[in-house]
Amino acid sequence: MNNARASDPITSVIAGERAAMFAGKHYDRILAALDDEKTLTAGEMAQATGMSVEQVCRRLPELQARGQVQVVQFEGEDLLRNGYRVWEAT
């Protein structure tokens, strides 16, 4: 995964390359937290995994695209708790 633009400075290119190394571990931590609790918000996942909310929020759409998580639906709408969507493993 390329997380940098061609016009980005070398430090951004290096950071983008490092981010790809973290993704797998982040996925595992998020999925383990969901396995334990069944449904969590990004804020709750951050607390459970020791990650930042930003890290969790970056990984959730990636996990969703891989078919591993989904937003909990209630009456046809995304379920919200404390302003965050509620997620579950698929």
Short mmCIF file of N, CA, C and O in Angstrom, two decimals:
data_model
loop_
_atom_site.label_atom_id
_atom_site.label_comp_id
_atom_site.label_asym_id
_atom_site.label_seq_id
_atom_site.Cartn_x
_atom_site.Cartn_y
_atom_site.Cartn_z
N MET A 1 0.86 -1.17 0.00
CA MET A 1 0.00 0.00 0.00
C MET A 1 0.90 1.23 0.00
O MET A 1 1.79 1.35 0.82
N ASN A 2 0.66 2.16 -0.92
CA ASN A 2 1.43 3.39 -0.99
C ASN A 2 0.65 4.49 -0.30
O ASN A 2 -0.41 4.88 -0.75
N ASN A 3 1.20 5.00 0.79
CA ASN A 3 0.51 6.02 1.58
C ASN A 3 1.07 7.41 1.35
O ASN A 3 0.78 8.32 2.12
N ALA A 4 1.90 7.60 0.33
CA ALA A 4 2.50 8.91 0.07
C ALA A 4 2.29 9.29 -1.39
O ALA A 4 2.19 8.44 -2.26
N ARG A 5 2.24 10.60 -1.62
CA ARG A 5 2.15 11.13 -2.98
C ARG A 5 3.56 11.33 -3.53
O ARG A 5 4.51 11.49 -2.77
N ALA A 6 3.69 11.38 -4.85
CA ALA A 6 4.99 11.60 -5.47
C ALA A 6 5.60 12.93 -5.05
O ALA A 6 6.82 13.07 -4.99
N SER A 7 4.77 13.90 -4.73
CA SER A 7 5.27 15.22 -4.34
C SER A 7 5.60 15.34 -2.85
O SER A 7 6.11 16.36 -2.41
N ASP A 8 5.35 14.30 -2.07
CA ASP A 8 5.61 14.34 -0.63
C ASP A 8 7.11 14.29 -0.35
O ASP A 8 7.88 13.67 -1.10
N PRO A 9 7.55 14.91 0.74
CA PRO A 9 8.97 14.82 1.12
C PRO A 9 9.32 13.39 1.51
O PRO A 9 8.45 12.57 1.82
N ILE A 10 10.61 13.10 1.49
CA ILE A 10 11.08 11.74 1.78
C ILE A 10 10.62 11.25 3.14
O ILE A 10 10.33 10.06 3.32
N THR A 11 10.49 12.14 4.11
CA THR A 11 10.04 11.72 5.44
C THR A 11 8.62 11.16 5.38
O THR A 11 8.30 10.20 6.08
N SER A 12 7.78 11.73 4.53
CA SER A 12 6.42 11.21 4.38
C SER A 12 6.42 9.87 3.67
O SER A 12 5.61 8.99 3.98
N VAL A 13 7.30 9.70 2.71
CA VAL A 13 7.41 8.42 2.00
C VAL A 13 7.83 7.33 2.99
O VAL A 13 7.25 6.24 3.02
N ILE A 14 8.81 7.63 3.83
CA ILE A 14 9.28 6.65 4.83
C ILE A 14 8.17 6.34 5.82
O ILE A 14 7.94 5.18 6.17
N ALA A 15 7.44 7.36 6.27
CA ALA A 15 6.33 7.13 7.21
C ALA A 15 5.26 6.26 6.57
O ALA A 15 4.70 5.38 7.23
N GLY A 16 4.97 6.48 5.30
CA GLY A 16 3.98 5.67 4.60
C GLY A 16 4.39 4.22 4.51
O GLY A 16 3.58 3.31 4.65
N GLU A 17 5.68 4.00 4.28
CA GLU A 17 6.19 2.62 4.22
C GLU A 17 6.09 1.95 5.58
O GLU A 17 5.75 0.78 5.69
N ARG A 18 6.37 2.68 6.63
CA ARG A 18 6.28 2.12 7.99
C ARG A 18 4.83 1.83 8.37
O ARG A 18 4.55 0.87 9.08
N ALA A 19 3.91 2.66 7.92
CA ALA A 19 2.49 2.46 8.24
C ALA A 19 2.01 1.10 7.76
O ALA A 19 1.22 0.43 8.42
N ALA A 20 2.48 0.68 6.60
CA ALA A 20 2.08 -0.62 6.07
C ALA A 20 2.52 -1.75 7.00
O ALA A 20 1.82 -2.76 7.14
N MET A 21 3.66 -1.58 7.68
CA MET A 21 4.13 -2.61 8.62
C MET A 21 3.23 -2.70 9.84
O MET A 21 3.06 -3.78 10.40
N PHE A 22 2.65 -1.57 10.28
CA PHE A 22 1.81 -1.57 11.46
C PHE A 22 0.42 -2.13 11.20
O PHE A 22 -0.24 -2.61 12.11
N ALA A 23 -0.06 -2.03 9.98
CA ALA A 23 -1.45 -2.35 9.66
C ALA A 23 -1.85 -3.73 10.13
O ALA A 23 -2.90 -3.90 10.76
N GLY A 24 -1.05 -4.74 9.85
CA GLY A 24 -1.40 -6.10 10.23
C GLY A 24 -1.57 -6.27 11.73
O GLY A 24 -2.51 -6.91 12.19
N LYS A 25 -0.67 -5.67 12.49
CA LYS A 25 -0.77 -5.76 13.95
C LYS A 25 -2.00 -5.00 14.44
O LYS A 25 -2.67 -5.44 15.37
N HIS A 26 -2.27 -3.87 13.83
CA HIS A 26 -3.46 -3.11 14.21
C HIS A 26 -4.73 -3.92 13.91
O HIS A 26 -5.64 -3.95 14.73
N TYR A 27 -4.77 -4.55 12.74
CA TYR A 27 -5.93 -5.38 12.39
C TYR A 27 -6.15 -6.45 13.46
O TYR A 27 -7.26 -6.65 13.93
N ASP A 28 -5.07 -7.13 13.83
CA ASP A 28 -5.17 -8.21 14.81
C ASP A 28 -5.68 -7.70 16.15
O ASP A 28 -6.52 -8.35 16.79
N ARG A 29 -5.20 -6.55 16.59
CA ARG A 29 -5.61 -6.00 17.87
C ARG A 29 -7.08 -5.59 17.86
O ARG A 29 -7.81 -5.84 18.82
N ILE A 30 -7.52 -4.99 16.76
CA ILE A 30 -8.92 -4.59 16.65
C ILE A 30 -9.83 -5.81 16.62
O ILE A 30 -10.84 -5.87 17.33
N LEU A 31 -9.47 -6.81 15.83
CA LEU A 31 -10.30 -8.02 15.73
C LEU A 31 -10.34 -8.77 17.06
O LEU A 31 -11.38 -9.31 17.44
N ALA A 32 -9.23 -8.79 17.79
CA ALA A 32 -9.21 -9.44 19.11
C ALA A 32 -10.13 -8.71 20.08
O ALA A 32 -10.85 -9.34 20.85
N ALA A 33 -10.11 -7.39 20.04
CA ALA A 33 -11.00 -6.62 20.91
C ALA A 33 -12.46 -6.89 20.58
O ALA A 33 -13.29 -7.06 21.48
N LEU A 34 -12.78 -6.97 19.30
CA LEU A 34 -14.16 -7.26 18.90
C LEU A 34 -14.55 -8.69 19.26
O LEU A 34 -15.70 -8.95 19.58
N ASP A 35 -13.59 -9.59 19.22
CA ASP A 35 -13.87 -10.98 19.62
C ASP A 35 -14.22 -11.05 21.09
O ASP A 35 -15.10 -11.80 21.49
N ASP A 36 -13.56 -10.23 21.90
CA ASP A 36 -13.82 -10.21 23.34
C ASP A 36 -15.14 -9.54 23.68
O ASP A 36 -15.89 -10.01 24.53
N GLU A 37 -15.42 -8.41 23.05
CA GLU A 37 -16.57 -7.59 23.44
C GLU A 37 -17.77 -7.66 22.49
O GLU A 37 -18.81 -7.11 22.80
N LYS A 38 -17.61 -8.22 21.33
CA LYS A 38 -18.66 -8.40 20.32
C LYS A 38 -19.00 -7.12 19.55
O LYS A 38 -19.00 -7.13 18.35
N THR A 39 -19.33 -6.03 20.23
CA THR A 39 -19.57 -4.75 19.54
C THR A 39 -18.84 -3.65 20.30
O THR A 39 -18.85 -3.61 21.53
N LEU A 40 -18.18 -2.78 19.53
CA LEU A 40 -17.42 -1.68 20.12
C LEU A 40 -17.46 -0.47 19.20
O LEU A 40 -17.58 -0.62 17.99
N THR A 41 -17.31 0.69 19.78
CA THR A 41 -17.10 1.90 19.00
C THR A 41 -15.59 2.07 18.79
O THR A 41 -14.79 1.39 19.46
N ALA A 42 -15.21 2.99 17.92
CA ALA A 42 -13.79 3.25 17.70
C ALA A 42 -13.13 3.72 19.00
O ALA A 42 -12.00 3.33 19.30
N GLY A 43 -13.83 4.53 19.77
CA GLY A 43 -13.29 4.99 21.04
C GLY A 43 -13.07 3.85 22.02
O GLY A 43 -12.05 3.79 22.71
N GLU A 44 -14.02 2.94 22.07
CA GLU A 44 -13.89 1.78 22.95
C GLU A 44 -12.78 0.86 22.47
O GLU A 44 -12.03 0.29 23.27
N MET A 45 -12.65 0.70 21.14
CA MET A 45 -11.57 -0.12 20.59
C MET A 45 -10.21 0.47 20.93
O MET A 45 -9.27 -0.26 21.24
N ALA A 46 -10.12 1.79 20.86
CA ALA A 46 -8.86 2.45 21.18
C ALA A 46 -8.46 2.15 22.62
O ALA A 46 -7.30 1.83 22.90
N GLN A 47 -9.41 2.24 23.54
CA GLN A 47 -9.12 1.93 24.94
C GLN A 47 -8.73 0.47 25.11
O GLN A 47 -7.80 0.15 25.85
N ALA A 48 -9.43 -0.42 24.43
CA ALA A 48 -9.18 -1.86 24.59
C ALA A 48 -7.85 -2.29 23.97
O ALA A 48 -7.24 -3.25 24.44
N THR A 49 -7.41 -1.61 22.93
CA THR A 49 -6.21 -2.03 22.21
C THR A 49 -4.96 -1.24 22.55
O THR A 49 -3.86 -1.64 22.18
N GLY A 50 -5.13 -0.09 23.22
CA GLY A 50 -3.99 0.77 23.49
C GLY A 50 -3.59 1.61 22.29
O GLY A 50 -2.55 2.26 22.29
N MET A 51 -4.41 1.58 21.25
CA MET A 51 -4.16 2.39 20.06
C MET A 51 -4.87 3.73 20.21
O MET A 51 -5.71 3.89 21.08
N SER A 52 -4.55 4.67 19.34
CA SER A 52 -5.27 5.94 19.34
C SER A 52 -6.56 5.78 18.54
O SER A 52 -6.68 4.87 17.71
N VAL A 53 -7.52 6.65 18.78
CA VAL A 53 -8.76 6.62 18.01
C VAL A 53 -8.46 6.81 16.53
O VAL A 53 -9.08 6.17 15.68
N GLU A 54 -7.49 7.66 16.21
CA GLU A 54 -7.13 7.90 14.81
C GLU A 54 -6.62 6.63 14.15
O GLU A 54 -6.97 6.34 13.00
N GLN A 55 -5.79 5.86 14.86
CA GLN A 55 -5.29 4.60 14.31
C GLN A 55 -6.44 3.63 14.07
O GLN A 55 -6.50 2.98 13.02
N VAL A 56 -7.33 3.52 15.02
CA VAL A 56 -8.49 2.62 14.87
C VAL A 56 -9.35 3.07 13.69
O VAL A 56 -9.73 2.26 12.84
N CYS A 57 -9.65 4.36 13.63
CA CYS A 57 -10.51 4.88 12.56
C CYS A 57 -9.89 4.70 11.18
O CYS A 57 -10.61 4.56 10.20
N ARG A 58 -8.59 4.69 11.09
CA ARG A 58 -7.93 4.45 9.82
C ARG A 58 -8.08 2.99 9.40
O ARG A 58 -8.23 2.67 8.22
N ARG A 59 -8.02 2.09 10.35
CA ARG A 59 -8.05 0.65 10.03
C ARG A 59 -9.46 0.10 9.81
O ARG A 59 -9.63 -0.89 9.08
N LEU A 60 -10.47 0.68 10.43
CA LEU A 60 -11.82 0.12 10.30
C LEU A 60 -12.32 0.05 8.86
O LEU A 60 -12.83 -1.00 8.45
N PRO A 61 -12.19 1.10 8.05
CA PRO A 61 -12.64 0.97 6.66
C PRO A 61 -11.84 -0.08 5.87
O PRO A 61 -12.38 -0.75 4.99
N GLU A 62 -10.56 -0.22 6.21
CA GLU A 62 -9.74 -1.25 5.56
C GLU A 62 -10.25 -2.64 5.93
O GLU A 62 -10.37 -3.52 5.07
N LEU A 63 -10.55 -2.84 7.21
CA LEU A 63 -11.11 -4.12 7.65
C LEU A 63 -12.49 -4.36 7.04
O LEU A 63 -12.84 -5.49 6.69
N GLN A 64 -13.26 -3.30 6.90
CA GLN A 64 -14.59 -3.41 6.29
C GLN A 64 -14.45 -3.83 4.83
O GLN A 64 -15.19 -4.70 4.36
N ALA A 65 -13.52 -3.25 4.11
CA ALA A 65 -13.30 -3.60 2.70
C ALA A 65 -12.84 -5.05 2.56
O ALA A 65 -13.14 -5.70 1.55
N ARG A 66 -12.16 -5.56 3.57
CA ARG A 66 -11.73 -6.96 3.57
C ARG A 66 -12.84 -7.91 4.02
O ARG A 66 -12.65 -9.12 4.05
N GLY A 67 -13.99 -7.36 4.42
CA GLY A 67 -15.12 -8.17 4.85
C GLY A 67 -14.97 -8.73 6.25
O GLY A 67 -15.64 -9.70 6.60
N GLN A 68 -14.16 -8.10 7.10
CA GLN A 68 -13.92 -8.63 8.43
C GLN A 68 -14.70 -7.92 9.53
O GLN A 68 -14.85 -8.47 10.62
N VAL A 69 -15.16 -6.70 9.26
CA VAL A 69 -15.98 -5.97 10.23
C VAL A 69 -17.11 -5.27 9.48
O VAL A 69 -17.04 -5.07 8.26
N GLN A 70 -18.12 -4.89 10.24
CA GLN A 70 -19.23 -4.12 9.68
C GLN A 70 -19.83 -3.25 10.77
O GLN A 70 -19.67 -3.52 11.95
N VAL A 71 -20.50 -2.19 10.31
CA VAL A 71 -21.20 -1.32 11.24
C VAL A 71 -22.50 -2.01 11.63
O VAL A 71 -23.22 -2.56 10.79
N VAL A 72 -22.82 -1.99 12.91
CA VAL A 72 -24.06 -2.58 13.40
C VAL A 72 -25.22 -1.70 12.92
O VAL A 72 -25.17 -0.47 13.02
N GLN A 73 -26.23 -2.34 12.38
CA GLN A 73 -27.42 -1.63 11.89
C GLN A 73 -28.58 -1.80 12.87
O GLN A 73 -28.75 -2.87 13.45
N PHE A 74 -29.34 -0.73 13.04
CA PHE A 74 -30.54 -0.77 13.86
C PHE A 74 -31.62 -0.01 13.12
O PHE A 74 -31.45 1.18 12.84
N GLU A 75 -32.67 -0.71 12.77
CA GLU A 75 -33.77 -0.15 12.01
C GLU A 75 -33.28 0.55 10.74
O GLU A 75 -33.71 1.65 10.40
N GLY A 76 -32.34 -0.10 10.06
CA GLY A 76 -31.84 0.41 8.79
C GLY A 76 -30.85 1.55 8.88
O GLY A 76 -30.43 2.10 7.87
N GLU A 77 -30.43 1.91 10.07
CA GLU A 77 -29.49 3.01 10.27
C GLU A 77 -28.27 2.51 11.03
O GLU A 77 -28.33 1.53 11.77
N ASP A 78 -27.13 3.21 10.84
CA ASP A 78 -25.93 2.89 11.61
C ASP A 78 -26.22 3.12 13.09
O ASP A 78 -26.73 4.18 13.47
N LEU A 79 -25.91 2.15 13.92
CA LEU A 79 -26.07 2.29 15.36
C LEU A 79 -24.94 3.17 15.89
O LEU A 79 -23.76 2.96 15.57
N LEU A 80 -25.30 4.17 16.69
CA LEU A 80 -24.33 5.09 17.28
C LEU A 80 -24.33 4.94 18.80
O LEU A 80 -25.38 4.72 19.41
N ARG A 81 -23.14 5.09 19.38
CA ARG A 81 -23.00 5.11 20.83
C ARG A 81 -21.94 6.16 21.16
O ARG A 81 -20.82 6.07 20.66
N ASN A 82 -22.30 7.16 21.95
CA ASN A 82 -21.38 8.24 22.30
C ASN A 82 -20.80 8.94 21.07
O ASN A 82 -19.64 9.36 21.06
N GLY A 83 -21.61 9.05 20.02
CA GLY A 83 -21.19 9.75 18.82
C GLY A 83 -20.37 8.93 17.84
O GLY A 83 -19.97 9.43 16.80
N TYR A 84 -20.07 7.69 18.17
CA TYR A 84 -19.31 6.80 17.31
C TYR A 84 -20.21 5.71 16.75
O TYR A 84 -21.10 5.22 17.45
N ARG A 85 -19.92 5.28 15.51
CA ARG A 85 -20.63 4.11 14.99
C ARG A 85 -20.17 2.87 15.77
O ARG A 85 -19.04 2.79 16.24
N VAL A 86 -21.08 1.92 15.91
CA VAL A 86 -20.79 0.67 16.61
C VAL A 86 -20.42 -0.37 15.57
O VAL A 86 -21.12 -0.56 14.58
N TRP A 87 -19.31 -1.07 15.81
CA TRP A 87 -18.78 -2.06 14.88
C TRP A 87 -18.84 -3.46 15.47
O TRP A 87 -18.80 -3.62 16.68
N GLU A 88 -18.90 -4.45 14.57
CA GLU A 88 -18.84 -5.85 14.97
C GLU A 88 -18.02 -6.62 13.94
O GLU A 88 -17.90 -6.20 12.78
N ALA A 89 -17.46 -7.73 14.37
CA ALA A 89 -16.76 -8.62 13.44
C ALA A 89 -17.80 -9.37 12.61
O ALA A 89 -18.90 -9.61 13.06
N THR A 90 -17.42 -9.72 11.38
CA THR A 90 -18.36 -10.47 10.52
C THR A 90 -18.06 -11.93 10.53
O THR A 90 -17.04 -12.37 10.97
#
